[in-house]
mmCIF file of C-alpha atoms in Angstrom:
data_model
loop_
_atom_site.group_PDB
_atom_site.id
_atom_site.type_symbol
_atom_site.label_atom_id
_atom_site.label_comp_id
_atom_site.label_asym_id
_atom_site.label_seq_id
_atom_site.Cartn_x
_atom_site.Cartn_y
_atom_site.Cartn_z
ATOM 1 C CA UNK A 1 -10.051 48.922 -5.911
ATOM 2 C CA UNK A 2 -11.092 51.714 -8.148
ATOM 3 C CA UNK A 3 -13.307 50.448 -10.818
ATOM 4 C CA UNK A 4 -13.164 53.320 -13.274
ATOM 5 C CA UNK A 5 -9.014 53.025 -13.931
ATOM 6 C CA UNK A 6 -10.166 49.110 -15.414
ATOM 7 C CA UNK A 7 -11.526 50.975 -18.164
ATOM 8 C CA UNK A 8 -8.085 52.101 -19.864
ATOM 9 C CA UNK A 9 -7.066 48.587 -18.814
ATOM 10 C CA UNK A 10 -6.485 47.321 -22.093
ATOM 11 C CA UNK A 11 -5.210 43.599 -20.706
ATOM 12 C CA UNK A 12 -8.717 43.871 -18.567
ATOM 13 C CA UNK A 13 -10.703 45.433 -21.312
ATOM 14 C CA UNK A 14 -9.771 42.269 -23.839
ATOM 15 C CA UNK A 15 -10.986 39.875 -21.412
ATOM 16 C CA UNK A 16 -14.493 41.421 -20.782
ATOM 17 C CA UNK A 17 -15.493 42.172 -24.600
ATOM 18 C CA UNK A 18 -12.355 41.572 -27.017
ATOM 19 C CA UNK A 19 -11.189 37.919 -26.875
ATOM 20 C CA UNK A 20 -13.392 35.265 -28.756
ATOM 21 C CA UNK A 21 -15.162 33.639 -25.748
ATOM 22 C CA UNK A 22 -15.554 37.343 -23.569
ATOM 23 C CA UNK A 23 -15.577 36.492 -19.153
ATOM 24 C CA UNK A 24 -18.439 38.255 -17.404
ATOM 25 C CA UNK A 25 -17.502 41.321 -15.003
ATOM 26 C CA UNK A 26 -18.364 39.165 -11.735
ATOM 27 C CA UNK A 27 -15.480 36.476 -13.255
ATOM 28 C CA UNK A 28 -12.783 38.867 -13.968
ATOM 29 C CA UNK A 29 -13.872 41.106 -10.557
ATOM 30 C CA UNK A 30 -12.826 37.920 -8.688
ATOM 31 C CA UNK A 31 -9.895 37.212 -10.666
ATOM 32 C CA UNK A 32 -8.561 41.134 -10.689
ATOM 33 C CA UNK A 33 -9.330 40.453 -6.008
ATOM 34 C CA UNK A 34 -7.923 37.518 -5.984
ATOM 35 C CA UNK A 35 -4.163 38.351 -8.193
ATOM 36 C CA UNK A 36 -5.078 41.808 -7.023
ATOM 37 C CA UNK A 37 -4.196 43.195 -10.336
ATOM 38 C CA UNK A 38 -3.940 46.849 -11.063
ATOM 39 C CA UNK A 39 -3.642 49.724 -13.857
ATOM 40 C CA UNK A 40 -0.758 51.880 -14.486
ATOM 41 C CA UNK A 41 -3.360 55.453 -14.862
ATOM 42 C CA UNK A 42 -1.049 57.742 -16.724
ATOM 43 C CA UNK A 43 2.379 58.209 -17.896
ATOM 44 C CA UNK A 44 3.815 56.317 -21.268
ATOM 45 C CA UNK A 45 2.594 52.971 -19.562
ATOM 46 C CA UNK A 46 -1.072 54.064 -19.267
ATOM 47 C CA UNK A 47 -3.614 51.203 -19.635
ATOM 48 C CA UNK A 48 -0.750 48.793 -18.669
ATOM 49 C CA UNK A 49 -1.612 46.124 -16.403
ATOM 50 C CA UNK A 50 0.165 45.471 -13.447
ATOM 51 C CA UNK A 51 0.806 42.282 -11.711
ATOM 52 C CA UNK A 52 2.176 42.469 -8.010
ATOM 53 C CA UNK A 53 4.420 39.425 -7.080
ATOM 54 C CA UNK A 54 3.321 38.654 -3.319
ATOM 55 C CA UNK A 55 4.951 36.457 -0.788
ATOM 56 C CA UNK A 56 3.386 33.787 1.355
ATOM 57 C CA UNK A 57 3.759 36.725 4.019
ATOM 58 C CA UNK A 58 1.952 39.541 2.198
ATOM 59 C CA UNK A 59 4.586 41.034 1.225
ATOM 60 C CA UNK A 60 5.231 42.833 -1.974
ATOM 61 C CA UNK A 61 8.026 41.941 -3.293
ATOM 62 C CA UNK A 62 7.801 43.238 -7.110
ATOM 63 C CA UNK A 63 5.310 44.156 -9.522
ATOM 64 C CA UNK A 64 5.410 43.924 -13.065
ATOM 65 C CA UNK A 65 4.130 46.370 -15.363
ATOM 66 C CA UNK A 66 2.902 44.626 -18.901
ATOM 67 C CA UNK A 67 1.512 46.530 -21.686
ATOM 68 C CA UNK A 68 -0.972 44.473 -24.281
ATOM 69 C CA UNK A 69 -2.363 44.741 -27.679
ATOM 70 C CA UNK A 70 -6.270 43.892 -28.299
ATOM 71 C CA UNK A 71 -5.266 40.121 -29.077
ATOM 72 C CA UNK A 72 -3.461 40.352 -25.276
ATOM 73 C CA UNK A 73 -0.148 40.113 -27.317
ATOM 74 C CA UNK A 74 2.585 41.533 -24.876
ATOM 75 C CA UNK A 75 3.784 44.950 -26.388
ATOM 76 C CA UNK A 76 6.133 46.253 -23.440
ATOM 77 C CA UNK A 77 7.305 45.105 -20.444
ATOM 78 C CA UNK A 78 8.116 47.023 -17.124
ATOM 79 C CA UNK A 79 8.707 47.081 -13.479
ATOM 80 C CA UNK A 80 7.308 49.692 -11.237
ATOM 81 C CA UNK A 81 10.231 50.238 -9.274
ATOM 82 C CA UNK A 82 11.967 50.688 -12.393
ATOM 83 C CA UNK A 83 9.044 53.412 -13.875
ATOM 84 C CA UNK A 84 9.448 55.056 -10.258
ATOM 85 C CA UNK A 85 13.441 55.559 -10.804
ATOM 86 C CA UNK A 86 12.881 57.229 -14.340
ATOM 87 C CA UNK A 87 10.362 59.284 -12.863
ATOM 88 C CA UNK A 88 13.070 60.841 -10.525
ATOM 89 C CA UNK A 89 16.023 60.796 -12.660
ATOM 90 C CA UNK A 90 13.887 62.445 -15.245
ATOM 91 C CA UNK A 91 13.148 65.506 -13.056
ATOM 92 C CA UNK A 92 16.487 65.341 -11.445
ATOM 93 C CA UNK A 93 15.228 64.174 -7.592
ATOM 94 C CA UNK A 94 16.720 62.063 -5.093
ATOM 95 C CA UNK A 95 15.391 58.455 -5.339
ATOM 96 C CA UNK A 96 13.504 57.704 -1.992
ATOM 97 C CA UNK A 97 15.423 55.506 0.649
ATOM 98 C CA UNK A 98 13.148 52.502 -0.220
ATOM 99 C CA UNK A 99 14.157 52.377 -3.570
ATOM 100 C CA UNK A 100 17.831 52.896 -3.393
ATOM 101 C CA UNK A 101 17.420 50.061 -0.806
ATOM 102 C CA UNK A 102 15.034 48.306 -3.475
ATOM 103 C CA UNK A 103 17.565 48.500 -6.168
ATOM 104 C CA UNK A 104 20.655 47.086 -4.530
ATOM 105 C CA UNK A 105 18.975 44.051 -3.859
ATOM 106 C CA UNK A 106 20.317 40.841 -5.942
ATOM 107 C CA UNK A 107 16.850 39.204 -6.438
ATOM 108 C CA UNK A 108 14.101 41.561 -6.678
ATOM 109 C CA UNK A 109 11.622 38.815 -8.000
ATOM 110 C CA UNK A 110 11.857 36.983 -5.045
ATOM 111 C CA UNK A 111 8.731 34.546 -4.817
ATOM 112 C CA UNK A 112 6.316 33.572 -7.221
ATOM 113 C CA UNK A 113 3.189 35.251 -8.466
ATOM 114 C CA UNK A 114 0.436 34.368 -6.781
ATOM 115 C CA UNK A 115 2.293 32.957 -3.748
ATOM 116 C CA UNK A 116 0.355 34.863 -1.071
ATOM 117 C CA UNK A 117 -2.727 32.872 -2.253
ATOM 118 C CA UNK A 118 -0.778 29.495 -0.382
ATOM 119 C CA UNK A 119 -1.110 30.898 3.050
ATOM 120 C CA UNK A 120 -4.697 31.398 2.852
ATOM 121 C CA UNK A 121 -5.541 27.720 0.962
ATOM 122 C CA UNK A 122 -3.258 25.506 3.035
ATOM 123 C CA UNK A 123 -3.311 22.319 0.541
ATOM 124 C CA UNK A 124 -5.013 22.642 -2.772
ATOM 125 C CA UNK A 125 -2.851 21.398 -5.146
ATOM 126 C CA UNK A 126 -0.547 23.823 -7.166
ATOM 127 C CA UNK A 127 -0.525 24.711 -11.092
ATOM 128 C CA UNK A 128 2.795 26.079 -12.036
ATOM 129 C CA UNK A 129 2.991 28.411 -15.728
ATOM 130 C CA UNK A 130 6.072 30.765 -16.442
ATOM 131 C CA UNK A 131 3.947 33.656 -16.844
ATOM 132 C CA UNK A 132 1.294 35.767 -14.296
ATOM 133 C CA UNK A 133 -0.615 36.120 -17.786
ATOM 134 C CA UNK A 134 -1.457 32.695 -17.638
ATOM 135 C CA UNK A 135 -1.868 31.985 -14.394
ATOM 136 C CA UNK A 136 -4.744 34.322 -14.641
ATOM 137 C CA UNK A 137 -5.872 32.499 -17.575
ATOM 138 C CA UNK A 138 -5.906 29.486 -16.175
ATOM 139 C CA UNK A 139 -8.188 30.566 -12.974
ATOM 140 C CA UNK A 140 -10.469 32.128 -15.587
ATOM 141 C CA UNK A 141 -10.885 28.678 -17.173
ATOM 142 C CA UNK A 142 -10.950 26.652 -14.272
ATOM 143 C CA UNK A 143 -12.597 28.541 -11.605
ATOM 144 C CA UNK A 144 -10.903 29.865 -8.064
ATOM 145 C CA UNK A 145 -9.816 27.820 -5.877
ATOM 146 C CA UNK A 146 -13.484 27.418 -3.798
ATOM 147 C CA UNK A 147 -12.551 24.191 -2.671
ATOM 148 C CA UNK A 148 -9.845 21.913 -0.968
ATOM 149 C CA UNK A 149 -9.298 19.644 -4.627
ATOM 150 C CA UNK A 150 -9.389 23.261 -6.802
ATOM 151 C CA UNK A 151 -5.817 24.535 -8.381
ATOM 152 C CA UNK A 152 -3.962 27.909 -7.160
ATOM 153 C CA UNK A 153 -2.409 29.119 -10.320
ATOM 154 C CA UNK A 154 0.961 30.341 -9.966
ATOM 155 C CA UNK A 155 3.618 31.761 -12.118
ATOM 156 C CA UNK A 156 7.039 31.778 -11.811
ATOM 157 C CA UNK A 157 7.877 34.252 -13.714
ATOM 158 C CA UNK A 158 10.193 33.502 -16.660
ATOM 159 C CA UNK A 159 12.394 30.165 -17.459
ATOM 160 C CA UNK A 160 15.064 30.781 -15.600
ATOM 161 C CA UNK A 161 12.828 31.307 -12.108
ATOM 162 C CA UNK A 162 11.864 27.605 -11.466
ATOM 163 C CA UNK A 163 14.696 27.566 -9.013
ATOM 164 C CA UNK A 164 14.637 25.726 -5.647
ATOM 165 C CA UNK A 165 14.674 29.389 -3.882
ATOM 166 C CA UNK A 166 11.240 30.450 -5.131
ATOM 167 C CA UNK A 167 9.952 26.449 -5.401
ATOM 168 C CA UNK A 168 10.414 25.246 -1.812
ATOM 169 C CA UNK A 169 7.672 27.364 -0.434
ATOM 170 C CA UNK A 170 5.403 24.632 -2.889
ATOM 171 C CA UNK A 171 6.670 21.634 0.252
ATOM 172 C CA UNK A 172 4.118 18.994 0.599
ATOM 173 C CA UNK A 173 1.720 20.007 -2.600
ATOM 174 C CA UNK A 174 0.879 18.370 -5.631
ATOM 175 C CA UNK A 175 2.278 20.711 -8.337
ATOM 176 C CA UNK A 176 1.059 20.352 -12.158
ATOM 177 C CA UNK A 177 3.835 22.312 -14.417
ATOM 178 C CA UNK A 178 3.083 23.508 -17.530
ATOM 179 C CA UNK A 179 6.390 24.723 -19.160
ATOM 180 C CA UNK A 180 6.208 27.001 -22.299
ATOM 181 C CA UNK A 181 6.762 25.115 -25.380
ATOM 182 C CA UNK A 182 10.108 25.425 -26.878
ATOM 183 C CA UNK A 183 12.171 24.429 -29.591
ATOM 184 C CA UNK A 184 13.005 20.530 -29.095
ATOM 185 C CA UNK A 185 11.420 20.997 -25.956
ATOM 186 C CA UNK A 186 14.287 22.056 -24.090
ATOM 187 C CA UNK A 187 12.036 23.843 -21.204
ATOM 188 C CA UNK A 188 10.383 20.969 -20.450
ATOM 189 C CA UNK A 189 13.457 18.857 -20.442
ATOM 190 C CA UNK A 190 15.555 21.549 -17.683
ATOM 191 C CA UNK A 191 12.721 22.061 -15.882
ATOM 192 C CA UNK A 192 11.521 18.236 -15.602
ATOM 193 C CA UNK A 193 15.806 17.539 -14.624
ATOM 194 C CA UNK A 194 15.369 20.443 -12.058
ATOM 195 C CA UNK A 195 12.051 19.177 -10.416
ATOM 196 C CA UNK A 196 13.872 15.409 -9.814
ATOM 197 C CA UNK A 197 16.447 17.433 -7.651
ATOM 198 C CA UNK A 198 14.226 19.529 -6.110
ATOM 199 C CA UNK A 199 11.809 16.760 -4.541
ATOM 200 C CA UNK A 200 14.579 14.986 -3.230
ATOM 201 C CA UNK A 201 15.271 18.196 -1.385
ATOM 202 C CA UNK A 202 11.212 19.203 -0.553
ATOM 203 C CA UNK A 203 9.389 15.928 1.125
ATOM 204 C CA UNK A 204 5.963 15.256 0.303
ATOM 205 C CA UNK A 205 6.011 17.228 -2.929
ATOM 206 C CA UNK A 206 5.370 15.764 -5.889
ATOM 207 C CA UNK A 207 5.870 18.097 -9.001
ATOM 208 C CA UNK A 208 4.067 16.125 -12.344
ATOM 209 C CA UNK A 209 4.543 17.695 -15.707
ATOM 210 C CA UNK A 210 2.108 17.776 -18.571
ATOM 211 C CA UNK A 211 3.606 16.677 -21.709
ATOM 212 C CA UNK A 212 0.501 16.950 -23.737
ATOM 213 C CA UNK A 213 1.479 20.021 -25.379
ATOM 214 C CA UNK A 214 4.846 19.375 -26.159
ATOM 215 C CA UNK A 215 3.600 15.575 -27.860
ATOM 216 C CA UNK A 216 0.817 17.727 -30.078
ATOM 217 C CA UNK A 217 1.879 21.129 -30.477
ATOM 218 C CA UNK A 218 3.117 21.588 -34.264
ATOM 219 C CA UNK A 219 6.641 22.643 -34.352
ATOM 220 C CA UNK A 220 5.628 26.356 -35.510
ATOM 221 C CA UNK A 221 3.861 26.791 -31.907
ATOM 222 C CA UNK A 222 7.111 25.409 -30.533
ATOM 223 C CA UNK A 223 9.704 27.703 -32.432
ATOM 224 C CA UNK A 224 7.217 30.849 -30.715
ATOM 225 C CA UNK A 225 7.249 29.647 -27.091
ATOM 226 C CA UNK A 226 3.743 29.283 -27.141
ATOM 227 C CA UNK A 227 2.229 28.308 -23.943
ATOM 228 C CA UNK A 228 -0.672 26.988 -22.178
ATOM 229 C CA UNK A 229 -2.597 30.553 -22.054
ATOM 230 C CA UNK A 230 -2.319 30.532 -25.859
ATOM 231 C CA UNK A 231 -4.361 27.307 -26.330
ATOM 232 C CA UNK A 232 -6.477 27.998 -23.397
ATOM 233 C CA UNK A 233 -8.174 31.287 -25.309
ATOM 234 C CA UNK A 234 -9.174 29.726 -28.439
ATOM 235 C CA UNK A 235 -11.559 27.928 -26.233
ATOM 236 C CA UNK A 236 -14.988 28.581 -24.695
ATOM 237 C CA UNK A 237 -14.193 29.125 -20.831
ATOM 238 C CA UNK A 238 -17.937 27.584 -19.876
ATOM 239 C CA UNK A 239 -16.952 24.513 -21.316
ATOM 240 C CA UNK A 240 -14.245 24.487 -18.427
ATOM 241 C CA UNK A 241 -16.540 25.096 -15.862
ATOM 242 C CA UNK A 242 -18.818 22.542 -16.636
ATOM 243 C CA UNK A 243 -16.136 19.852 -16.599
ATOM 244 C CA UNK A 244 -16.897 17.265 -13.943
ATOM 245 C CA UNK A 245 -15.574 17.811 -10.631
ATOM 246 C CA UNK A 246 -14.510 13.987 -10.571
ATOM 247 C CA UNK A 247 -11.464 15.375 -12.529
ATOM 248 C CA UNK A 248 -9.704 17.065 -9.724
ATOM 249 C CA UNK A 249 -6.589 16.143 -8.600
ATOM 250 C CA UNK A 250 -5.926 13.732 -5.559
ATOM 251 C CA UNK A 251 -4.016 14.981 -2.421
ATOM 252 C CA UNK A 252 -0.568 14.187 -2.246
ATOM 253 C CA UNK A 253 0.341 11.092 0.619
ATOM 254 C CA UNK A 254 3.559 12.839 1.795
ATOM 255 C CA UNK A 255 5.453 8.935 2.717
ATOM 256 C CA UNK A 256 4.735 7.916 -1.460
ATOM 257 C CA UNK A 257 6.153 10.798 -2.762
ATOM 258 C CA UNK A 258 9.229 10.485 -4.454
ATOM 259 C CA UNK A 259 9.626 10.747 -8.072
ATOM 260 C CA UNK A 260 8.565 13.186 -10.507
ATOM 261 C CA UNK A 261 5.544 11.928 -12.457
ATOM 262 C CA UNK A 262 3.899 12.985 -16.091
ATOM 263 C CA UNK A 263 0.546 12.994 -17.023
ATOM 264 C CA UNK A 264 -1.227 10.992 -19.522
ATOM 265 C CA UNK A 265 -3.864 12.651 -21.540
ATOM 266 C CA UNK A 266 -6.758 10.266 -19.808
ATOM 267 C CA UNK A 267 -5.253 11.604 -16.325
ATOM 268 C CA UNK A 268 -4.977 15.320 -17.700
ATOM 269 C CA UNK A 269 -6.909 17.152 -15.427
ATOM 270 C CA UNK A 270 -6.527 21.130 -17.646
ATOM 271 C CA UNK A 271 -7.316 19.031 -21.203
ATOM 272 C CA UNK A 272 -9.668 15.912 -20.524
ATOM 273 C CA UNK A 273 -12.291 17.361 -22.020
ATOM 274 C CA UNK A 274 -10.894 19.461 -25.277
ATOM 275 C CA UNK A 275 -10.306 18.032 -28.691
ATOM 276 C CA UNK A 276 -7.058 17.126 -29.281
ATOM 277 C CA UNK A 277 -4.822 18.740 -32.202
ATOM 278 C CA UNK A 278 -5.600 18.269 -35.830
ATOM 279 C CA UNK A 279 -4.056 15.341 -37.185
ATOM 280 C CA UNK A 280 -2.673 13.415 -34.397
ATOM 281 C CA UNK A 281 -3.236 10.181 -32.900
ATOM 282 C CA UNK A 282 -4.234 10.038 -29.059
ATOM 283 C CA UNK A 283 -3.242 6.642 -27.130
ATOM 284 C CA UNK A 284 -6.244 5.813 -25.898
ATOM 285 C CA UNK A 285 -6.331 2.892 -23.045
ATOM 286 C CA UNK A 286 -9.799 0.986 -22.164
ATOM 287 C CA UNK A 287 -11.334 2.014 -18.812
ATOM 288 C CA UNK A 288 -12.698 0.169 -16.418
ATOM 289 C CA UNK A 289 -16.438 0.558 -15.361
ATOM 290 C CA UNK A 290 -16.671 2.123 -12.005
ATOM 291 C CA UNK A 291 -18.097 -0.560 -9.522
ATOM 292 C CA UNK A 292 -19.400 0.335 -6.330
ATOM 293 C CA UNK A 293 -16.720 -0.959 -4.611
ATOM 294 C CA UNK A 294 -12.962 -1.506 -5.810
ATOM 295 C CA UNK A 295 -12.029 -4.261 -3.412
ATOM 296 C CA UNK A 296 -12.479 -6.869 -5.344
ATOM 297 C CA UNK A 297 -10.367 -5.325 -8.176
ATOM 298 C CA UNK A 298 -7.818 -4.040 -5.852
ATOM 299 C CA UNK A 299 -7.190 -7.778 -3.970
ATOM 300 C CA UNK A 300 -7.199 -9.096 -8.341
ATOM 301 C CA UNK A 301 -4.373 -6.772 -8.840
ATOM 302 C CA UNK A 302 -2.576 -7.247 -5.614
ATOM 303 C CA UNK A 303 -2.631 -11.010 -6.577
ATOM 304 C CA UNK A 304 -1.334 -10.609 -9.681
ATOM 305 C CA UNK A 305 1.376 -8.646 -9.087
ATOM 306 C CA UNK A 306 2.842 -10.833 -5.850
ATOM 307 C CA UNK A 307 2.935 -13.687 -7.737
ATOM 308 C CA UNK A 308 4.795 -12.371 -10.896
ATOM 309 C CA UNK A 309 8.645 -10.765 -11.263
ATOM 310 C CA UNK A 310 8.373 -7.390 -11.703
ATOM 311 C CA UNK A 311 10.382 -5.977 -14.448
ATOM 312 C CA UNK A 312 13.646 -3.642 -13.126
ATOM 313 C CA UNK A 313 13.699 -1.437 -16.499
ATOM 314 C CA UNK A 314 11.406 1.752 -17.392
ATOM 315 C CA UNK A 315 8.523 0.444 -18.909
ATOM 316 C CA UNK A 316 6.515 2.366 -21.197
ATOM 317 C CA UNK A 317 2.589 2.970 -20.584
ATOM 318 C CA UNK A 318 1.949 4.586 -23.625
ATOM 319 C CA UNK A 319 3.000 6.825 -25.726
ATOM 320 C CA UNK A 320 3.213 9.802 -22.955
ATOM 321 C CA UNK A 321 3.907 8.069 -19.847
ATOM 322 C CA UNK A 322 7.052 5.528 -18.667
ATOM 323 C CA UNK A 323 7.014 4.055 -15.465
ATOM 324 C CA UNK A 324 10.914 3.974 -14.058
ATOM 325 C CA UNK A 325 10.149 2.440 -10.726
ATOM 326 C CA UNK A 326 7.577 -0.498 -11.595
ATOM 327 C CA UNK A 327 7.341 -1.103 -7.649
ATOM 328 C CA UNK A 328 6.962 1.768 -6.247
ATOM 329 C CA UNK A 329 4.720 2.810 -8.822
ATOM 330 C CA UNK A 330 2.616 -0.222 -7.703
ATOM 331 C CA UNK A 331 2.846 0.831 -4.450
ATOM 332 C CA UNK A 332 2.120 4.108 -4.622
ATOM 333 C CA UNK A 333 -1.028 3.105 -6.451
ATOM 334 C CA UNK A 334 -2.268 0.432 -3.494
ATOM 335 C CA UNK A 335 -1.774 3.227 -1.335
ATOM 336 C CA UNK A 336 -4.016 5.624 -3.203
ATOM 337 C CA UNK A 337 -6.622 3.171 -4.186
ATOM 338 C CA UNK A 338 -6.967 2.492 -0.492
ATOM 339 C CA UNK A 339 -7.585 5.442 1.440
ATOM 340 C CA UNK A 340 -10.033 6.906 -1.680
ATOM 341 C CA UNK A 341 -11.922 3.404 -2.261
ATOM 342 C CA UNK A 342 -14.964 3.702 -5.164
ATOM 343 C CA UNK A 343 -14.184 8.043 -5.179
ATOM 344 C CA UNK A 344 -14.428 8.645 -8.957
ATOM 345 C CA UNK A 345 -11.535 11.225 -8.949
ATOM 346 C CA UNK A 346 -8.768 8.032 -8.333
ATOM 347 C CA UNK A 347 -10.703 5.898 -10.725
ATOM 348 C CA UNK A 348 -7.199 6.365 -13.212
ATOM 349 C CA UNK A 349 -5.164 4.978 -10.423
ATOM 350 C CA UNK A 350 -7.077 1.379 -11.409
ATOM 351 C CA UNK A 351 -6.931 2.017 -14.779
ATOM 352 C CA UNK A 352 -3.033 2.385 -14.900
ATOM 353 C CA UNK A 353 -3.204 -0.609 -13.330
ATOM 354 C CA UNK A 354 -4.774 -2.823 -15.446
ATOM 355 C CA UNK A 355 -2.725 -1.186 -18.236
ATOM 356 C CA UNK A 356 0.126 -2.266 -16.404
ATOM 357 C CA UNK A 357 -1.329 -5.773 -16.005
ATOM 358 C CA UNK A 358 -1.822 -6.235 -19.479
ATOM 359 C CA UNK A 359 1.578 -4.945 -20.575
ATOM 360 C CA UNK A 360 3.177 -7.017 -18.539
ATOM 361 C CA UNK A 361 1.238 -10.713 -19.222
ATOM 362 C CA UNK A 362 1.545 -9.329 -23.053
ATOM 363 C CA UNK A 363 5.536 -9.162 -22.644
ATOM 364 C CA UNK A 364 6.552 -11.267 -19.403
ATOM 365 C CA UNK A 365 9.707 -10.938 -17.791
ATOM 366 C CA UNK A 366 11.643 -13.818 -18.224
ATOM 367 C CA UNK A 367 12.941 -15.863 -15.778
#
């Protein structure tokens, strides 16, 4: 790492003194180690940022070059294998054997970004974003991954990469997705479709999309493609960090996995703690009280739902969430409620529950 080639860094440079809530030098440090980020130093992309896509091997298998404005607005976009080729073509040389080699390849983008960081933390849960940009956001905001329940931000690159090639290296991981916003939501909708094919194909993954932003972004935000990172930075990062470590996700149970899931707002792990939008309503449900134990509830619930018909069509929570399997969703729920008795973190596992309950003795299924 050279220190002094940060400084023309303007992507770098925004995030230390130029954005509205700056990161301290030790934060971004980490973050540039960890993503091992570098600078393009001269040349017509000097100050550019680069962001090397790494396998689960170590190995590199493309790095993108992306130039930024002071509001970290993308300006120009690159590959360094592509700068390289210029470079010789320019001064009429012979591209090196690598490169001709490189460049005859049908997928050069061939895993994700941030991949290599899933060989060295075996099973923290996954959070999936199109672009490396935000997957470095989103470590910013939410910390590295320091323990077994903390996220690995990864990117896949653009829309068209969540593909089962560059997904099933995710097997046997909780994965949150955050798709860009779109217009009519038409990410979310191929990438949800894609994810229901792939976990039939990857057991003991679970892939569970956040629809929060597509229920309350206004429609200008979704004609842009704005995505998580852009929401993210109009926030104070230590606000983030002090968010209560009960909120992490669970570990997935690889026999229980086996549909894709979405996430209510009370469940959102990235957005429990931010205001929502202007102007809209949030479904809010009532929680229970955390008792010591949840045995008691647990047996209540089990009761309840062995001596009633359980309904065969998608029911609907609330107004982000539909439950299309009512008993395996009950199932699943047991399951987690019993191996992580009275542990805060699967405290929302009883309180879809006793949604559920009440939904159901509100509008019985008749007999």
């Amino acid at each position: 790492m050279q220190p002094e080639r940060y400084v023309i860094n303007t992507f770098i440079q925004n995030l230390l003194s130029r954005v509205q809530f700056p990161f301290g030098v030790d934060e971004v440090t980490k973050v540039i180690e960890l993503y091992r980020l570098g600078t393009v130093a001269n040349g017509y992309r000097a100050g550019a940022v680069t962001f090397p896509f790494i396998d689960v091997g170590g190995n590199v298998r493309a790095i993108q070059v992306k130039q930024f404005d002071e509001h970290n607005h993308t300006t120009g976009t690159d590959f360094l294998h592509s700068i390289i080729e210029k470079h010789h073509t320019r001064n009429n040389k012979p591209l090196p054997d690598w490169l001709e080699a490189y460049t005859r390849q049908d997928k050069r983008i061939s895993c994700l970004f941030g991949e290599h960081l899933l060989s060295k933390y075996h099973s923290n849960p996954v959070a999936l974003v199109e672009a490396p940009k935000t997957a470095v956001y989103g470590t910013l905001y939410f910390g590295l991954p320091e323990t077994p329940e903390s996220l690995i931000w990864l990117a896949v690159y653009n829309k068209s990469s969540f593909s089962f090639d560059k997904l099933k290296v995710l097997q046997g991981r909780f994965v949150y997705v955050f798709p860009d916003l779109s217009k009519d939501g038409n990410t979310f909708k191929e990438w949800e479709t894609k994810a229901k094919e792939y976990e039939s194909r990857l057991p003991g993954t679970r892939f569970i999309f956040s629809d929060l932003l597509e229920q309350l972004a206004p429609e200008r935000d979704k004609s842009e493609g704005n995505d998580l990172a852009d929401y993210l930075i109009k926030q104070d990062w230590r606000l983030f960090r002090k968010r209560n470590i009960q909120e992490q996700p669970p570990q997935p149970e690889p026999e229980k996995v086996t549909k894709v899931t979405k996430v209510t707002p009370q469940q959102n792990i990235i957005f429990s703690h931010v205001e929502p939008l202007p102007k809209v309503e949030v479904f809010k449900t009532e929680r229970i009280e955390q008792p010591q134990n949840w045995s008691n509830d647990i047996a209540e619930f089990e009761n309840y739902f062995a001596s009633i018909e359980l309904p065969t069509q998608p029911i609907k929570l609330n107004r982000c969430s539909t439950i299309t399997d009512c008993s395996l969703f009950i199932e699943s729920h047991f399951a987690t409620l019993k191996a992580n008795n009275s542990k805060r973190t699967f405290l929302p596992y009883l309180n879809r529950l006793q949604e559920l309950k009440r939904i159901l003795i509100s509008s019985p299924v008749s007999r």
